[in-house]
Structure formats: C-alpha cells, structure tokens
Amino acid sequence: MGKGMMTVVCFMFCITVYAQEEETSAQLEQLGEQTDQEVPLPEEDEHTQTLQAFARRRLNLNTADAGALQSLGLLDALQVSQFLLYRKLLGPLISIYELQAVPGFDLPLIRRLLPFVEAGTELEPYYTWKDYVTRGKHVVLLRYFRPLQTAKGYLHNDSAGAHYNGSAERIMLRYRYQLSRYASWGLVMEKDAGEQFFRGAQRKGFDHYGWHVFLQRMGRVKALALGDFTVNMGQGLVQWHGLAFGKSAVVMQVKREGDVLRPYASAGEFFFYRGLGMTWQRGRWEVTGFGSRRRLDARSPGDSAIGEYSGSLVSTGYHRTAAELALQGNILQHSAGAVVKWRQGNGHLAWNVMMHRFSKTLRKSDDMYKLFGFEGNTYFNTSLDHAFGWRNFHFFGEVAADKHGRVAFLQGMLASLAHGADVALLYRHEDPAYQTLYGNAFGESSTVSNESGLYTALLLKWGSRWELSAYADVFRFPWLRYRVSKPSGGYDALMALAWHPDKTTAMTIQYRYENKPQNAPEHELPPYHVIRRPRQQLRCQFSMQPLPSVAWKCRVLAGRYHQTGQESWMVHQQWQVKWKKAWRFSAGHTWFDTAEGEGVFLSGQGFPGDNSLLRLSGKGWSVQAQAQCRLSEDLALWCRWQHGVYPDAEGTGSGWDLIPGNKRSNLQVQMQWEF
C-alpha cells in the first residue's frame, strides 16, 4: 500500500474513531450516573484495540459471520440480522457501496464502517502457522500520567513518612501482537498512583503483570485462550466481563453481544480470568470450556473465634499502603464454566454453566439492603439464552438460576416496522436473592438482582440527516437498595433529536427526565425516610468543521432536582486542528457548577482507548490541551495537559487524595510504536 493510500486510510480511521468516541463518551457518562458507588466500571479498551486491528486488516463482509460483525461494535443486533438476510437473499456484495441497499443502513453508519470493512471475494484466506506469526502487527504502547500538585497521601512530616508508599505517577506499558481474528498475544504491565516501583513491596517493577495468547479459526478449534481472557455469556445474567452499556441515546443497543472467549489485554486487575479456555466448533454446534485459577484481593474484619476467613472481595487493584498490601492476593479463586451453543442461521440456543470456588469464606455485611447478599465460598449459576430472527423481528433473551434456585430472566425484541422506523422492547425480572459474581445485564442497576422493569424504545430516521430516538423505562425494586431503605420503584425517559446536514456537521438535543427513590437527608426528614427525587436534564451538542483542518464541538448540559430546587450545569467546548500530515492539536475549556453532593460526568478527554470518566463537582473551570505527533507511519506520540480551578474550594479531592488549594493539574504522555 502506497504512502498516499495509507494516509487516506489513517485519516478515515481518525474520523470514524472520533465519531464512535462521541457515542461511547455519551454512553459512558450515562453509565457513570446510573452505576452504584460500590460497583466500579471495568477498565476495558479491547474495543479500541479491535478497531485498530480492523483498520490495518479490514473485515471481509462477504465471509463475515454474525460474531465477526458484532465484534466491530458499530452494529446493533437488528442491523446484523438484516445484513445477513440481505446477503443470503441477494448473494455477496459486489461493491462496498451496495451497503446503501441494506435495510437499516444509512449514510452515517456506512461512513463509520468504511475504514474497517471491505467487499472482498467469497473465499476465506488460509493462513499457515508461519502466517500466524509473521503477517500480524506488533504494537508497543506506553502511557504515563502524573499529577502536578502533591496530594495529602504523599506528604512527609517529622513524625511519620508519607501515607502512600510510592510515587504519584501512573504507568502502563503494553506489548501486543495481533493478526485480526486469527492470532493475538502480548504482555501488559501497570503501576497505579501511590504504588512503589522497583522497590519495597514491588521489587519486581510493576504492581500488575498480565499476559495472553489467543488463537482463532484453527480448523474446528474456533478459539483457544491461554493466560488472561474474558468470558461473556448470554445477556449477562450469569457472566459478562466486557464493557457493556445500559440506557443511553443509542436506544437500540440493548442486547449484549460478543464472542464467549476474548483475549484480555487491558490494565484492569479484576474483571478477567487467568487459565485456559477453548471453543470447539462442528457444524451448527459450538462447545466452549474454560478454567481459571488466580489470587484476588479481599478484605477481612477478622474472625479469630472460629478461625474462618470473613470479608469481601476488593476490586480496586490498589496496593499503595501497608493496609492495602495486606489484602493483596489473600484469597484464591477457582473458576470453571461451559457453553454449549446450537446455531441456526443468525440465531442460536445456548446452555451456560458457571462456577466459582474460593479458598476462604466470604460473608456479607450487616447492612439491611444486603440481607440477600452472598455468603459462603461457592457460586454456581446456569442459564439458557436464545436469539433468533423472523422477517423484520429479532428476539433474544435469557433465563438463569443460582445454586439456591433463585431465578432471573430477561426477554427482548428488536423490530423494524418500516423504512427508518425501529422499536425495541425489553422486560427483565431478577429475584432479590439471586446471586451472581460477574453478572452485568441491561437494567437500571449495575448488579443483577432485585429488579423488575420494562424498557421501550423508538428510533425514527428521515433520510440521512434527521434522527429521533426515545426510550421510556419503568422499574421496581422489591427489596432495599444502597441508599434506598425500603422497596421502591421509579421511571426514566429520554428523547434525543439529531441533525446531520453534511458529513462534518452534527447537532444533538437530548432531554432526560427521571424519577428515582433515595433516602431523605437526615436534616430534612427522619432517617431512612425514602423520597422521590425527580430530575430533568437537557443536553445540547454541536460539532462542525469550518475548515478542512479545523474541527469544533460544543456541549451544554443543564440539570435540575425538583425536590430541592438545586441546579447543575456544564459548558464544554473543544477545538481540533490538523497541521500537515503529522501533527494534531486540540484544546478545550469546561465551566461547571453542580448542586451540593452531585456531579456531572465528562468522558472522551483522554487518549484513544482511555475510557476513564471525569467527575466534575462543585463550582469551577478547567482547561486542557493535547498534541499528537506522528513521527512516522509506525510511531506516534501524544501529550496532554489539564488544569482545573475551583475558586471556592480549600482543597480538591477527598481523603488521602486531597490536594490543598483550589487548583488541580495533571500531565499525560503516550507513545505507540507499530512494527
């Protein structure tokens, strides 16, 4: 491929990733708002790595199956079903531009697909073992983060040393070899802020090391995983490791989709397995089996009277202090599972089994909302899940049970009623006592238990310029929840109107109304009195490209709580400039003022693949500047500086992460080398 063509491909990839990051950012922000404070978001950037691999070696649409199309992360289940039906009826695509004739495919979607797909021949390429090793791409990624002010936990005094043992830098180094949909192996290393580096408790260097070897499409062996891997089953009632979104303006993305086994090359230290897994395929049947053995961090209040371990798992991955180091790896987890799947066309029926056994006993806390929480050392879950299409309809669902016979089930439907008119329906019911360790199903809560609800959504499109999306969700919690001290319920609704007058201009107006329960503040009403907290939120976003090398976007968000009359707002704008072929610059400014105890979320402010959420609370403003330099076709550098000011604050952050004063700054550097 010539340098001119390579430049065009890279340019298209950047445009598409930018558009995809806009959707992902909005989904992450809404996911942050609805996630319980006790449940963290997984550090998962596998989707970005997958898109980069497809940008280097495009997916052949004439040989791709449902799993390959789903791995793009750009198509919903109904679009995948409609494409496969179109290809079955009319044969292979002659040209990539034939996608315009596929029902449900519009120009904005096709533009997002173009950098990653092609209309090749009907022949699947044959790769030898030598090809598996030589035809892929090696990628080395180094990411460095450092705050420019010193937090309380790093300060020394005369009587004692610093609370954190290590320095404030956060470092991630990753090597990965990837031949798209055929082979992947690599090593990831990470040091969190506050952890030691080549000294003390971390004399071996990084605090976390991960590795994986993942091979696919080797005859009847569809996938073989060694080392670190993730497992996704059904609709998440039993098991879902990957990043999965809930309710957002992308109203049709309600179905969990993905291969059962996936390589894990991210920096998170909790949401993955370490061991061996394999998927064997023959005809319409697929059988997956896997086993894992790894040590996890766990908290123990101590129970010396009976000599048993008592506590809960800790998923943060931080080992900065003596107390956190005492939790490191002090419980052993054995996990095993299997999936037996029968495929028919683009549908399937599958039986899933998952079991975990811990070396010591886990116990729930005494909080009333955890009355049905897990106790013991063994998890067991099983489920049946299905998906099938009929004409313009796509049905999917799962029914699951734990070892005590408690049941959770979910049933959904996607339908194309007419050209440019799609609907979605989803009902879920989860017993208050249902228990699963890594469940992550669609719903209001981030945990799989104690919820019933009905979700309805509508998507209307007029040509390629106008799009109206809306959803309404009614839910009920049969038992207590975190910060909700009685059985309760609520509802949530959203409407968004998007306008795309041309390829470089877009405007979105989004209105959201929610009415959710929460314990009343003690100074207003008696303790444990549950009240409704209606909230309205209006979000407007506009992006345009006034010059071929200049892009601008502006986002305005305003919210109001009816119960207290408090208001929150945020204004964010960002400029991007391309200079020659090698340089890209961006600068942004954010103003915000939030209600007491509340915050707004802002995503998409880091490097590609960084899914971190920035939570803004209080009153203040921040600026950020970023430069990207592509030194060659194989080597790229990024540098980002961010500075925030909180005029009325005496300190920013909390606990040992408190920074004295009203300013907070950080510096991030990233290097990526491909060869």
XYZ file of C-alpha atoms in Angstrom:
675
model
C 0.000 0.000 0.000
C 1.432 3.365 -1.002
C 2.036 6.221 1.392
C -0.798 8.272 -0.160
C -3.342 5.473 0.322
C -2.032 4.809 3.835
C -2.584 8.479 4.705
C -6.185 8.324 3.424
C -6.874 5.176 5.468
C -5.408 6.748 8.613
C -7.453 9.908 8.034
C -10.698 7.925 7.617
C -9.838 5.866 10.698
C -9.361 9.000 12.806
C -12.684 10.478 11.612
C -14.544 7.243 12.342
C -12.943 6.709 15.733
C -13.760 10.332 16.608
C -17.432 9.768 15.700
C -17.511 6.458 17.545
C -15.886 8.034 20.617
C -18.665 10.635 20.676
C -21.251 7.854 21.023
C -19.108 5.927 23.508
C -18.487 9.069 25.579
C -22.215 9.743 25.936
C -22.828 6.112 26.912
C -20.009 6.156 29.471
C -21.306 9.364 31.029
C -24.790 7.953 31.420
C -23.346 4.667 32.696
C -21.413 6.612 35.333
C -24.596 8.310 36.506
C -26.526 5.065 36.951
C -23.719 2.943 38.405
C -23.824 2.277 42.139
C -20.945 3.877 44.017
C -19.931 0.449 45.307
C -19.550 -1.049 41.821
C -16.606 0.152 39.664
C -16.523 0.385 35.892
C -14.246 -2.210 34.260
C -11.033 -0.844 32.710
C -11.693 -2.247 29.252
C -10.246 -0.902 25.999
C -10.478 -4.094 23.946
C -12.957 -2.421 21.571
C -10.456 0.290 20.607
C -7.735 -2.316 20.065
C -10.115 -4.370 17.905
C -10.967 -1.368 15.712
C -7.278 -0.580 15.277
C -6.694 -4.168 14.139
C -9.566 -3.956 11.629
C -8.177 -0.636 10.334
C -4.946 -2.463 9.488
C -6.655 -5.564 8.038
C -10.266 -4.967 7.020
C -13.140 -7.336 7.659
C -14.451 -9.103 4.549
C -18.221 -8.563 4.528
C -18.781 -11.451 2.118
C -17.358 -14.049 4.526
C -18.034 -12.425 7.922
C -20.407 -14.263 10.246
C -22.591 -12.735 12.955
C -19.777 -12.908 15.521
C -17.363 -11.019 13.267
C -19.907 -8.286 12.547
C -20.731 -7.968 16.242
C -17.037 -7.623 17.123
C -16.937 -4.308 15.228
C -19.125 -2.781 17.932
C -20.730 -0.480 15.335
C -23.858 -2.507 14.509
C -26.797 -3.421 16.703
C -28.370 -6.890 16.633
C -31.129 -5.872 14.208
C -28.650 -4.403 11.716
C -26.518 -7.562 11.850
C -29.605 -9.692 11.252
C -30.763 -7.540 8.321
C -27.329 -7.592 6.674
C -27.032 -11.389 6.891
C -30.553 -11.771 5.486
C -29.719 -9.393 2.610
C -26.532 -11.338 1.789
C -28.410 -14.656 1.946
C -31.139 -13.482 -0.445
C -29.068 -11.455 -2.942
C -25.642 -13.026 -2.683
C -22.251 -11.481 -1.889
C -21.676 -7.741 -2.158
C -20.203 -6.579 -5.466
C -19.108 -3.230 -4.028
C -18.879 -1.665 -0.601
C -21.357 0.970 -1.775
C -24.021 -1.734 -2.000
C -24.426 -1.304 1.767
C -26.794 1.585 0.966
C -29.350 -1.006 -0.174
C -29.274 -2.970 3.090
C -32.350 -2.193 5.252
C -31.379 -0.230 8.351
C -28.079 1.037 6.896
C -27.870 4.810 6.387
C -25.004 7.034 5.253
C -23.692 7.994 8.726
C -23.487 4.299 9.676
C -21.806 3.369 6.394
C -19.225 6.145 6.875
C -18.376 4.691 10.296
C -17.972 1.220 8.777
C -15.855 2.143 5.738
C -12.396 2.216 7.415
C -12.871 -1.294 8.815
C -14.686 -3.365 6.167
C -14.349 -4.375 2.530
C -16.370 -6.281 -0.067
C -13.825 -8.937 -0.931
C -14.183 -12.339 -2.533
C -16.225 -15.200 -1.119
C -13.046 -17.075 -0.231
C -11.767 -17.048 3.324
C -7.957 -16.636 3.421
C -5.935 -19.652 4.522
C -3.135 -18.946 6.980
C -0.342 -21.349 7.929
C 1.344 -21.324 11.307
C 4.082 -19.198 9.770
C 1.456 -16.672 8.635
C 0.030 -16.536 12.171
C 3.452 -15.404 13.401
C 4.583 -13.126 10.567
C 1.548 -11.437 8.967
C 0.301 -9.580 12.043
C 1.304 -6.292 13.621
C 3.379 -5.670 16.758
C 2.223 -2.712 18.851
C 4.040 -1.252 21.868
C 2.083 1.270 23.932
C 3.463 3.341 26.814
C 1.139 5.581 28.851
C 2.328 7.883 31.648
C 0.212 10.030 33.981
C 1.339 12.383 36.749
C -0.498 14.993 38.854
C 1.380 18.294 39.089
C 0.309 19.025 42.666
C 1.082 16.870 45.683
C -1.833 15.154 47.413
C -2.077 14.673 51.161
C -1.111 10.997 50.945
C 2.338 11.819 49.502
C 3.345 14.497 52.021
C 6.022 13.736 54.590
C 6.142 15.121 58.126
C 8.515 14.939 61.056
C 6.649 12.245 62.990
C 5.897 9.828 60.132
C 6.520 9.212 56.484
C 4.051 9.576 53.645
C 0.819 7.598 53.791
C 1.353 6.185 50.274
C 4.487 4.090 49.813
C 5.159 5.019 46.199
C 5.187 7.974 43.847
C 2.158 9.637 42.262
C 2.926 8.516 38.702
C 0.647 6.063 36.912
C 2.428 3.981 34.248
C 1.104 1.426 31.789
C 3.264 -0.489 29.300
C 1.741 -2.917 26.821
C 3.108 -5.069 24.026
C 0.661 -6.844 21.729
C 0.943 -8.814 18.515
C -2.320 -9.053 16.573
C -3.466 -10.664 13.353
C -7.106 -9.637 13.213
C -9.487 -12.530 14.064
C -6.667 -15.084 13.877
C -3.984 -14.538 16.492
C -3.133 -12.298 19.421
C -0.567 -12.434 22.198
C 1.012 -9.900 24.445
C 2.017 -8.580 27.835
C 0.575 -5.689 29.857
C 2.224 -4.044 32.893
C 0.785 -1.350 35.134
C 1.732 0.735 38.151
C -1.055 2.702 39.846
C -0.514 6.072 41.511
C 0.872 5.590 45.026
C 2.397 2.166 44.359
C 6.115 1.516 44.603
C 8.226 0.835 41.523
C 11.256 -1.496 41.609
C 11.496 -1.151 45.373
C 9.728 -2.117 48.585
C 6.721 -4.367 48.046
C 7.064 -4.031 44.245
C 10.696 -5.033 43.796
C 9.786 -6.773 40.536
C 8.800 -3.439 38.994
C 5.163 -3.060 38.081
C 2.458 -3.962 40.540
C 0.368 -5.785 37.922
C 1.503 -8.090 35.106
C -0.852 -9.715 32.626
C -0.289 -11.878 29.570
C -2.327 -13.700 26.974
C -2.070 -15.980 23.954
C -5.228 -16.174 21.849
C -5.594 -18.166 18.613
C -8.683 -18.439 16.393
C -10.013 -20.272 13.339
C -7.722 -23.312 13.524
C -9.893 -25.896 11.841
C -12.600 -26.992 14.264
C -10.957 -25.041 17.089
C -12.742 -21.710 16.836
C -10.823 -20.116 19.736
C -8.014 -21.089 22.090
C -7.154 -18.864 25.064
C -4.115 -19.109 27.319
C -3.299 -16.723 30.139
C -5.686 -13.795 30.598
C -9.061 -13.868 28.884
C -12.621 -12.658 29.370
C -15.864 -14.607 29.232
C -19.229 -13.299 28.037
C -22.383 -15.395 28.294
C -25.914 -14.784 27.084
C -27.347 -11.441 28.161
C -25.169 -11.026 31.251
C -27.434 -12.650 33.848
C -24.689 -15.155 34.660
C -21.445 -13.718 33.333
C -20.285 -10.651 31.382
C -16.730 -9.348 31.638
C -16.662 -6.833 28.802
C -17.682 -3.200 28.855
C -21.472 -3.190 28.438
C -23.659 -0.111 28.231
C -27.094 0.429 29.650
C -29.649 3.092 28.816
C -28.439 5.890 26.566
C -29.389 7.873 23.459
C -28.252 4.876 21.399
C -31.633 3.374 22.197
C -31.404 0.203 20.079
C -28.225 -1.102 21.735
C -29.942 -3.150 24.417
C -28.673 -6.599 23.507
C -25.415 -7.970 24.909
C -23.340 -9.346 22.027
C -19.880 -10.820 21.746
C -17.837 -13.998 21.462
C -17.753 -16.201 24.554
C -13.960 -16.070 24.808
C -11.998 -12.887 24.188
C -8.335 -12.043 24.847
C -7.704 -9.664 27.730
C -5.021 -7.024 27.157
C -6.316 -4.168 29.323
C -4.865 -2.787 32.550
C -7.727 -3.623 34.935
C -6.886 -6.126 37.668
C -10.261 -7.696 38.482
C -12.630 -8.384 35.573
C -10.842 -11.259 33.809
C -9.806 -14.893 34.205
C -6.360 -16.453 34.061
C -6.050 -20.001 32.818
C -7.163 -21.972 29.757
C -10.227 -21.825 27.531
C -11.250 -23.329 24.192
C -14.199 -23.171 21.786
C -14.688 -26.219 19.562
C -16.990 -25.998 16.548
C -18.525 -28.642 14.346
C -21.365 -27.846 12.002
C -24.009 -25.922 13.884
C -22.647 -26.848 17.303
C -20.171 -24.895 19.428
C -18.823 -26.098 22.760
C -16.776 -23.794 24.980
C -15.000 -24.835 28.142
C -12.640 -22.873 30.363
C -10.916 -22.931 33.730
C -9.186 -20.244 35.770
C -7.051 -20.045 38.892
C -5.971 -16.693 40.279
C -5.479 -14.804 43.503
C -7.708 -11.848 44.367
C -7.591 -9.088 46.929
C -10.059 -9.460 49.789
C -10.970 -7.508 52.897
C -11.150 -9.202 56.281
C -12.506 -7.704 59.512
C -11.177 -10.799 61.280
C -12.996 -13.693 62.879
C -10.479 -15.417 65.091
C -13.154 -17.068 67.217
C -13.927 -19.721 64.623
C -10.752 -19.379 62.596
C -12.533 -18.692 59.322
C -11.828 -16.009 56.798
C -14.522 -13.342 56.839
C -14.825 -10.475 54.374
C -15.446 -9.380 50.813
C -13.581 -9.083 47.535
C -11.741 -5.852 46.697
C -11.720 -4.879 43.025
C -9.758 -1.595 43.025
C -6.334 -3.142 42.365
C -4.617 -0.518 44.565
C -1.592 -1.586 46.654
C -0.348 1.782 47.905
C -0.273 1.346 51.675
C 0.521 -1.341 54.212
C -3.208 -1.891 54.747
C -3.877 -2.378 51.022
C -0.829 -4.636 50.651
C -2.228 -6.808 53.443
C -5.248 -7.518 51.229
C -3.211 -8.433 48.157
C -3.811 -11.930 46.855
C -5.030 -13.352 50.155
C -7.848 -15.393 48.641
C -7.638 -17.973 45.872
C -10.378 -18.183 43.259
C -11.003 -21.235 41.083
C -13.482 -20.696 38.240
C -14.811 -23.064 35.599
C -17.583 -22.860 33.066
C -19.004 -24.151 29.821
C -21.251 -23.007 26.988
C -22.989 -25.384 24.602
C -24.447 -23.468 21.664
C -26.524 -24.546 18.680
C -26.625 -22.089 15.788
C -29.295 -21.774 13.135
C -28.767 -19.004 10.598
C -28.056 -15.862 12.591
C -29.832 -17.232 15.666
C -28.821 -19.610 18.428
C -29.848 -21.537 21.528
C -27.251 -21.931 24.282
C -26.836 -23.545 27.684
C -24.414 -21.794 30.065
C -22.815 -23.041 33.292
C -20.553 -21.031 35.627
C -18.961 -21.976 38.958
C -16.587 -20.194 41.338
C -14.919 -21.606 44.426
C -12.920 -19.521 46.918
C -10.258 -20.824 49.245
C -11.836 -18.989 52.193
C -15.324 -17.995 53.195
C -16.850 -14.703 52.106
C -19.534 -13.020 54.172
C -21.951 -10.204 53.612
C -22.103 -7.077 55.753
C -24.832 -6.404 58.327
C -26.496 -3.704 56.221
C -30.176 -4.458 55.700
C -30.007 -3.900 51.940
C -27.530 -6.800 51.798
C -29.862 -9.221 53.545
C -29.840 -11.475 50.467
C -26.147 -10.962 49.759
C -23.715 -13.811 49.145
C -22.222 -15.863 51.958
C -20.019 -18.908 51.573
C -17.250 -19.924 49.214
C -19.080 -21.326 46.172
C -21.039 -19.637 43.401
C -22.986 -21.700 40.876
C -25.135 -20.348 38.032
C -26.733 -21.854 34.985
C -28.861 -20.372 32.220
C -30.455 -20.833 28.832
C -30.170 -17.997 26.330
C -31.528 -17.609 22.839
C -31.590 -15.291 19.837
C -33.393 -15.695 16.530
C -34.752 -13.555 13.740
C -38.020 -13.726 11.859
C -38.560 -11.332 8.985
C -38.023 -7.819 10.413
C -38.019 -9.006 14.023
C -35.162 -10.118 16.255
C -35.879 -11.855 19.560
C -33.375 -12.535 22.323
C -33.394 -13.438 25.984
C -32.011 -15.475 28.863
C -33.349 -17.271 31.931
C -30.880 -18.020 34.746
C -30.826 -19.667 38.173
C -28.295 -19.731 41.016
C -27.428 -22.611 43.340
C -30.401 -21.838 45.619
C -32.876 -21.905 42.735
C -33.392 -18.126 42.647
C -34.310 -17.033 39.129
C -33.559 -14.076 36.870
C -34.818 -13.707 33.320
C -34.737 -11.192 30.503
C -36.608 -11.095 27.196
C -36.153 -8.537 24.444
C -37.330 -7.782 20.931
C -35.980 -5.527 18.193
C -38.160 -4.786 15.185
C -38.006 -2.756 12.002
C -41.577 -1.564 11.437
C -40.877 0.397 8.271
C -38.022 2.081 6.451
C -36.388 4.316 9.063
C -38.615 3.169 11.956
C -37.248 0.724 14.590
C -38.548 -0.241 18.017
C -37.135 -2.134 20.986
C -38.867 -3.832 23.913
C -37.131 -5.441 26.882
C -38.546 -6.911 30.070
C -36.390 -8.157 32.945
C -37.077 -9.701 36.338
C -34.379 -10.522 38.884
C -35.193 -12.128 42.230
C -33.969 -10.097 45.243
C -31.992 -13.131 46.421
C -30.496 -14.060 43.027
C -26.688 -14.195 43.286
C -24.021 -13.990 40.606
C -20.432 -12.778 40.796
C -19.742 -11.238 37.376
C -23.261 -10.608 36.069
C -23.878 -7.425 34.073
C -27.290 -7.359 32.400
C -29.225 -4.477 30.883
C -31.190 -2.573 33.514
C -31.333 0.306 35.939
C -28.956 -1.224 38.457
C -25.380 -2.272 37.774
C -25.862 -5.511 39.720
C -28.010 -8.457 38.642
C -30.586 -8.886 41.421
C -33.594 -7.181 42.984
C -35.087 -5.542 39.900
C -38.054 -5.777 37.552
C -38.615 -3.425 34.653
C -39.973 -2.764 31.179
C -37.941 -0.783 28.639
C -39.435 0.533 25.386
C -37.593 2.484 22.710
C -38.274 4.094 19.342
C -35.838 5.166 16.610
C -37.028 7.243 13.628
C -34.861 8.390 10.724
C -35.649 10.810 7.894
C -33.130 10.239 5.150
C -29.554 10.616 6.336
C -29.983 13.967 8.107
C -32.582 13.602 10.849
C -32.831 11.065 13.634
C -35.218 10.928 16.590
C -34.575 8.464 19.391
C -36.548 7.973 22.590
C -36.934 5.468 25.394
C -39.059 5.019 28.497
C -38.145 2.644 31.304
C -40.329 1.728 34.291
C -38.651 -0.287 37.049
C -39.290 -1.636 40.535
C -37.006 -2.877 43.320
C -38.746 -5.498 45.525
C -36.159 -5.136 48.313
C -33.930 -2.424 49.808
C -31.018 -0.966 47.851
C -27.939 1.111 48.574
C -29.218 4.465 49.946
C -32.849 3.307 49.476
C -34.187 1.827 52.721
C -37.454 0.286 51.548
C -38.896 -1.449 48.452
C -39.339 1.167 45.781
C -39.650 1.942 42.097
C -39.222 4.685 39.553
C -39.103 5.586 35.898
C -36.721 7.128 33.419
C -37.347 8.644 29.974
C -35.173 10.204 27.291
C -35.730 11.878 23.924
C -32.955 12.948 21.540
C -33.095 14.705 18.177
C -30.014 14.585 15.939
C -29.380 16.570 12.761
C -26.563 15.783 10.294
C -26.755 18.336 7.452
C -23.453 17.102 5.985
C -20.511 14.818 6.743
C -18.771 17.274 9.061
C -21.649 18.947 10.918
C -23.899 17.471 13.580
C -26.233 18.797 16.236
C -27.961 16.837 19.005
C -30.553 17.958 21.546
C -31.304 15.490 24.324
C -33.860 15.737 27.127
C -33.973 13.280 30.008
C -36.426 13.005 32.890
C -36.039 10.575 35.763
C -37.899 9.952 38.989
C -35.919 7.696 41.290
C -36.096 6.890 45.026
C -33.445 7.844 47.556
C -33.157 8.184 51.322
C -34.006 11.683 52.503
C -31.228 13.739 54.121
C -31.388 13.389 57.903
C -31.616 17.140 58.486
C -34.818 17.338 56.430
C -36.799 14.219 57.370
C -36.458 11.304 59.795
C -33.655 8.858 58.995
C -34.402 6.131 56.433
C -37.361 8.025 55.015
C -37.413 7.387 51.270
C -38.418 10.200 48.949
C -38.694 10.623 45.189
C -36.039 12.740 43.510
C -37.355 13.954 40.133
C -34.621 15.324 37.912
C -34.621 16.949 34.492
C -31.557 17.164 32.297
C -31.084 18.946 28.983
C -28.013 18.270 26.881
C -27.126 20.043 23.620
C -24.116 19.285 21.467
C -22.949 20.858 18.233
C -19.931 19.924 16.146
C -18.711 21.265 12.842
C -15.650 21.532 10.630
C -15.338 25.170 9.471
C -12.095 24.356 7.621
C -10.752 21.039 6.306
C -8.101 21.077 9.017
C -10.172 22.560 11.873
C -12.973 20.931 13.894
C -15.011 22.405 16.758
C -17.560 20.982 19.143
C -19.554 22.478 21.983
C -21.551 20.686 24.668
C -24.010 22.287 27.099
C -25.609 20.332 29.930
C -28.135 21.585 32.495
C -29.970 19.621 35.188
C -32.437 20.420 37.964
C -33.647 18.486 41.014
C -37.288 19.295 41.716
C -37.223 18.154 45.362
C -34.519 20.624 46.427
C -34.627 23.148 43.598
C -30.874 22.672 43.092
C -29.421 23.078 39.635
C -26.310 21.832 37.886
C -24.808 22.903 34.584
C -21.732 22.392 32.440
C -20.424 24.062 29.264
C -17.631 22.360 27.369
C -16.049 23.291 24.067
C -13.119 21.815 22.211
C -11.079 22.708 19.121
C -9.073 20.291 16.991
C -6.509 21.388 14.408
C -4.577 19.272 11.903
C -1.278 20.668 10.702
C 0.387 18.993 7.748
C 0.166 15.185 7.969
C 1.979 14.595 11.218
C 0.512 17.000 13.761
C -2.842 17.257 15.511
C -3.628 19.733 18.255
C -6.683 20.053 20.468
C -7.660 22.454 23.229
C -10.749 22.545 25.400
C -12.387 24.613 28.116
C -15.046 23.499 30.599
C -17.180 25.545 33.016
C -19.332 23.790 35.604
C -21.447 24.446 38.673
C -23.169 21.475 40.319
C -25.627 21.002 43.158
C -24.263 20.039 46.567
C -23.331 16.361 46.661
C -23.970 15.950 42.925
C -21.718 15.871 39.907
C -21.636 15.778 36.127
C -19.567 13.389 34.057
C -17.296 14.133 31.122
C -15.677 11.438 29.013
C -13.525 11.350 25.911
C -10.885 13.644 27.390
C -8.018 11.180 27.374
C -6.094 9.250 24.758
C -7.658 6.718 22.353
C -8.787 3.709 24.376
C -8.887 5.565 27.681
C -12.459 5.041 28.905
C -11.977 6.902 32.167
C -14.722 9.223 33.391
C -14.010 12.715 34.728
C -16.458 13.617 37.503
C -16.920 17.372 37.973
C -18.495 18.604 41.203
C -18.703 21.957 42.922
C -18.016 25.157 41.018
C -15.088 25.859 38.756
C -13.496 25.590 35.345
C -10.825 23.553 33.646
C -8.689 23.769 30.518
C -6.901 21.059 28.629
C -4.503 20.956 25.691
C -3.284 17.962 23.722
C -0.762 17.467 20.940
C -0.335 14.399 18.741
C 2.707 13.910 16.552
C 3.053 11.064 14.070
C 6.824 10.876 13.651
C 6.422 8.158 11.031
C 3.787 5.716 9.808
C 4.749 3.446 12.720
C 5.467 5.830 15.603
C 3.065 8.297 17.249
C 3.337 10.469 20.368
C 0.630 12.169 22.443
C 0.998 14.736 25.207
C -1.897 16.146 27.241
C -2.074 18.777 29.989
C -5.137 19.519 32.094
C -5.636 22.250 34.692
C -8.701 22.750 36.896
C -9.598 25.657 39.197
C -12.218 25.539 41.997
C -12.473 29.158 43.253
C -14.482 28.449 46.408
C -12.650 25.279 47.475
C -9.923 24.963 50.089
C -8.898 21.634 48.630
C -9.781 19.269 45.786
C -10.326 15.544 46.143
C -11.022 13.679 49.358
C -9.239 11.596 51.971
C -5.581 10.961 51.284
C -6.053 12.131 47.680
C -6.928 15.639 48.872
C -4.827 18.359 47.218
C -4.589 21.585 49.288
C -5.636 24.749 47.499
C -8.119 25.337 44.718
C -6.078 24.115 41.727
C -5.550 20.653 40.294
C -3.370 19.808 37.268
C -2.016 16.694 35.584
C 0.161 15.677 32.667
C -0.300 12.625 30.427
C 2.089 11.254 27.813
C 1.540 8.324 25.462
C 3.706 6.634 22.836
C 2.624 3.966 20.343
C 5.046 2.106 18.107
C 3.892 -0.352 15.440
C 6.202 -2.661 13.536
